[in-house]
mmCIF file of C-alpha atoms and ligand atoms in Angstrom:
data_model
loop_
_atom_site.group_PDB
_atom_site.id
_atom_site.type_symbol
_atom_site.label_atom_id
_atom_site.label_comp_id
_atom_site.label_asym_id
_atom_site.label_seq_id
_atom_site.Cartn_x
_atom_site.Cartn_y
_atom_site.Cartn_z
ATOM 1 C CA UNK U 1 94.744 114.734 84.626
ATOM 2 C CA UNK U 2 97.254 115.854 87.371
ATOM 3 C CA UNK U 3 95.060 117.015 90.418
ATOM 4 C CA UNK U 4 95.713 120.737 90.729
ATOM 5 C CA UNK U 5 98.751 121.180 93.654
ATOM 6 C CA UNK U 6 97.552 123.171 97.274
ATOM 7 C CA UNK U 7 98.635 126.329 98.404
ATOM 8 C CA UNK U 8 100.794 124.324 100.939
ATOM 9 C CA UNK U 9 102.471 122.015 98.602
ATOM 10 C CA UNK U 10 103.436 125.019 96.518
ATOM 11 C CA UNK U 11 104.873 126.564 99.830
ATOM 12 C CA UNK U 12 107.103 123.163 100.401
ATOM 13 C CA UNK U 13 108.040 123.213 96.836
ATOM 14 C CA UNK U 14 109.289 127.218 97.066
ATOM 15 C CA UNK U 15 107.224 128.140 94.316
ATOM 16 C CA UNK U 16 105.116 130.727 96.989
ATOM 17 C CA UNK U 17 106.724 132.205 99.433
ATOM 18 C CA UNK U 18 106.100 131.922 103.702
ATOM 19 C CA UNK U 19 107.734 133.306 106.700
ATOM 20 C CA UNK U 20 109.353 129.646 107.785
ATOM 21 C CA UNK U 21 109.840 129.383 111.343
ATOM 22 C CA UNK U 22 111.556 126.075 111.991
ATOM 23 C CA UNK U 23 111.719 122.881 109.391
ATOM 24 C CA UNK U 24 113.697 119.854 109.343
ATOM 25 C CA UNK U 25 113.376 117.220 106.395
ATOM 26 C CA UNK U 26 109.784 115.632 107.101
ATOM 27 C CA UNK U 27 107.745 118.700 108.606
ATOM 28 C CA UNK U 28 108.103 122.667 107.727
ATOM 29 C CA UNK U 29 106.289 125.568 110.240
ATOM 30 C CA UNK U 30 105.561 128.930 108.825
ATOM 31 C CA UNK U 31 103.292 131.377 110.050
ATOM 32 C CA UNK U 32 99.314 131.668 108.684
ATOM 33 C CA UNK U 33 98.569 134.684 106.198
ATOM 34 C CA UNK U 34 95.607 135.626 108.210
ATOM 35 C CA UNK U 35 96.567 135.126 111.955
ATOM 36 C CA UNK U 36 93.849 134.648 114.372
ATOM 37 C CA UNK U 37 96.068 135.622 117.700
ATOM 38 C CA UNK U 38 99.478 137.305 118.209
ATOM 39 C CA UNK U 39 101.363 133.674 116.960
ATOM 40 C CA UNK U 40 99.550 131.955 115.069
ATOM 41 C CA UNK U 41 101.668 129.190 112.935
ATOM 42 C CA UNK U 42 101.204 126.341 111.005
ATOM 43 C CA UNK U 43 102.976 122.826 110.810
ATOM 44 C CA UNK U 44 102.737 120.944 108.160
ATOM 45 C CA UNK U 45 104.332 117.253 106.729
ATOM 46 C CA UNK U 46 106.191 117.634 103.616
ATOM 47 C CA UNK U 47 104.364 114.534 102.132
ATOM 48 C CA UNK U 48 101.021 114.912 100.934
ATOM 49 C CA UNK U 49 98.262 114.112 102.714
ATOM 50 C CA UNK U 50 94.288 115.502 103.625
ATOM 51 C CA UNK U 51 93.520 115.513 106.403
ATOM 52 C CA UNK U 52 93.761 113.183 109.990
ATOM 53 C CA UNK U 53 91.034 111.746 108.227
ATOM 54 C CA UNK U 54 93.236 109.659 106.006
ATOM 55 C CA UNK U 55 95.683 108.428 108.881
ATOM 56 C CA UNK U 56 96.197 104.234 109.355
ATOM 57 C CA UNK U 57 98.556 102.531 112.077
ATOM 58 C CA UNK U 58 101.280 102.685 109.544
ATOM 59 C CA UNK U 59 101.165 106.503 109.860
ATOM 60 C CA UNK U 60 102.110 106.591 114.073
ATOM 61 C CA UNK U 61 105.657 107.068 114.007
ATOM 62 C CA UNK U 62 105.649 110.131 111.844
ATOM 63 C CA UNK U 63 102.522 111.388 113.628
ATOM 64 C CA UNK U 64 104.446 111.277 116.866
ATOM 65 C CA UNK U 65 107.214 112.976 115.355
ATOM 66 C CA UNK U 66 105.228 116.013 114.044
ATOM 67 C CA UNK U 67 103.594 116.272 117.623
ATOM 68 C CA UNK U 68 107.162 116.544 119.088
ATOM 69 C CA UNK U 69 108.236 119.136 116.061
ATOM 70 C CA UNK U 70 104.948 121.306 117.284
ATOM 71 C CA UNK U 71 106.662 121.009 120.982
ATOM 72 C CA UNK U 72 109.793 122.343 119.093
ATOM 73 C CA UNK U 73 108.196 124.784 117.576
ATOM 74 C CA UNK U 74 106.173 126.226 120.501
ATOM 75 C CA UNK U 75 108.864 126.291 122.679
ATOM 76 C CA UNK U 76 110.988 127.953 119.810
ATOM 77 C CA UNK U 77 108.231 130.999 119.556
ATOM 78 C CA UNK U 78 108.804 131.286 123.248
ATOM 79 C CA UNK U 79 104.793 130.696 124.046
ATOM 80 C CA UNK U 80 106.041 129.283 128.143
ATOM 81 C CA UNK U 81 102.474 130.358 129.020
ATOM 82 C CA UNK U 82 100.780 128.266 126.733
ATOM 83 C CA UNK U 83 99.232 127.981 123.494
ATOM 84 C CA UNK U 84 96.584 125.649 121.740
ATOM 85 C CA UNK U 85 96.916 123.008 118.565
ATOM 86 C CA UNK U 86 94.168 122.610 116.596
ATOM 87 C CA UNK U 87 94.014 120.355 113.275
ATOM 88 C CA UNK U 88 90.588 121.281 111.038
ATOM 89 C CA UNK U 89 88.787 118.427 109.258
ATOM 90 C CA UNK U 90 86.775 118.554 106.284
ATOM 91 C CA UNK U 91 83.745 120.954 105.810
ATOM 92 C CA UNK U 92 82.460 120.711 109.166
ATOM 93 C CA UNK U 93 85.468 120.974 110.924
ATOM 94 C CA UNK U 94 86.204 124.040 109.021
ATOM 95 C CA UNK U 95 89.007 122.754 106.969
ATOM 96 C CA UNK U 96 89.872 125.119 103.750
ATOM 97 C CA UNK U 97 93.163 123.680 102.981
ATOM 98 C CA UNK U 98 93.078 119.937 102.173
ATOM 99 C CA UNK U 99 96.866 119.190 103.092
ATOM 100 C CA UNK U 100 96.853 118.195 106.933
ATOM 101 C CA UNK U 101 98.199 121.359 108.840
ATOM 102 C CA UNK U 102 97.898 122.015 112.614
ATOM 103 C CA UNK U 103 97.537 125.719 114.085
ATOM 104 C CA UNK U 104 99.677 126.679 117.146
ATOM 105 C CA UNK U 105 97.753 129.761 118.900
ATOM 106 C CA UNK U 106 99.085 131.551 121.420
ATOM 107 C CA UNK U 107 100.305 134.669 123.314
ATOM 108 C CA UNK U 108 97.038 135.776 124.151
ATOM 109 C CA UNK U 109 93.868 134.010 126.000
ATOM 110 C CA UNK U 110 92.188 131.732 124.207
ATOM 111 C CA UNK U 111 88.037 131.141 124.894
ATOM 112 C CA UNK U 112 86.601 127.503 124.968
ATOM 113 C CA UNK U 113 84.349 126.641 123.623
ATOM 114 C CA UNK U 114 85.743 127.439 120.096
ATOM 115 C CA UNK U 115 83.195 128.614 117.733
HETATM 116 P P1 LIG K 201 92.085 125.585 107.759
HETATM 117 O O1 LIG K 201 90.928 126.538 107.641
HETATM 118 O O2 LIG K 201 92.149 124.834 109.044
HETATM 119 O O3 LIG K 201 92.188 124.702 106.530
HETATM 120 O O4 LIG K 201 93.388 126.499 107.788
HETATM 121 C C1 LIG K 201 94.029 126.963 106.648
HETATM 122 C C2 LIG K 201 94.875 128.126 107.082
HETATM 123 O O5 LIG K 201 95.802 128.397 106.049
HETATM 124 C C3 LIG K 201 94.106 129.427 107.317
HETATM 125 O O6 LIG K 201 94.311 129.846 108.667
HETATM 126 C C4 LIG K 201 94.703 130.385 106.316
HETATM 127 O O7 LIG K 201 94.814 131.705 106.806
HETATM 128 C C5 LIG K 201 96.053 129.764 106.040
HETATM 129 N N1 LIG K 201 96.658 130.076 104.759
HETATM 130 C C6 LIG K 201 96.082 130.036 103.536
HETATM 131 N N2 LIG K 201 96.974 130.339 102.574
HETATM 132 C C7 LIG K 201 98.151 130.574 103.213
HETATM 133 C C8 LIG K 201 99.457 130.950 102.781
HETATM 134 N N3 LIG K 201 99.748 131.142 101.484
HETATM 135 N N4 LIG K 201 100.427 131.112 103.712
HETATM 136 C C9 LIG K 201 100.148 130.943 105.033
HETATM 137 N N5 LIG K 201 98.935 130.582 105.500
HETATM 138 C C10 LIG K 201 97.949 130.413 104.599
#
């Protein structure tokens, strides 16, 4: 049986709609349903995977590549005072969606410790 597809992987194959911010062909940025500060968007890779959980060595150059897209993206949303990047993982970690995603926060103080 075909494992059921997540809410992100229908968002990269258009079948549910997002507010896209920036994509290129590997990685796609759209902002969360629920936000939890005035931006609050996600970045995603196109392929399927978990979680950073499931990353190997032959996953670097790609991983480098969505950490400069995030740059892109932040400085795209205009967040010059800073923001935060957080990537949830598994049940303990808070993770609900299990298709690796990273949050960029900003445009208003953020506390540490997070919760
Ligand atoms: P996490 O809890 O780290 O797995 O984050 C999943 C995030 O996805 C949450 O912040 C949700 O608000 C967000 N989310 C869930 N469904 C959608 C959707 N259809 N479009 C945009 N964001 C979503």
């Amino acid at each position: 049986m075909t494992p059921a597809k997540t809410i992100f992987k229908r968002i990269i194959d258009g079948e549910i709609p997002a507010k896209i911010v920036l994509e290129n062909e590997r990685f796609l940025a759209f902002h969360d349903v629920s936000p939890q500060a005035p931006v609050h968007v996600l970045v995603i890779p196109k392929h399927e995977i978990v979680s950073l959980a499931d990353v190997g060595p032959a996953d670097a150059a790609w991983l480098g590549g969505i950490m400069v897209f995030i740059r892109d993206v932040a400085e795209h949303l205009g967040l010059s005072k800073g923001y935060r990047v957080v990537t949830n993982i598994g049940s303990d970690g808070g993770q609900s969606v299990p298709h690796l995603h990273f949050h960029i926060l900003g445009q208003r103080q953020l506390q540490w410790p997070p919760g």
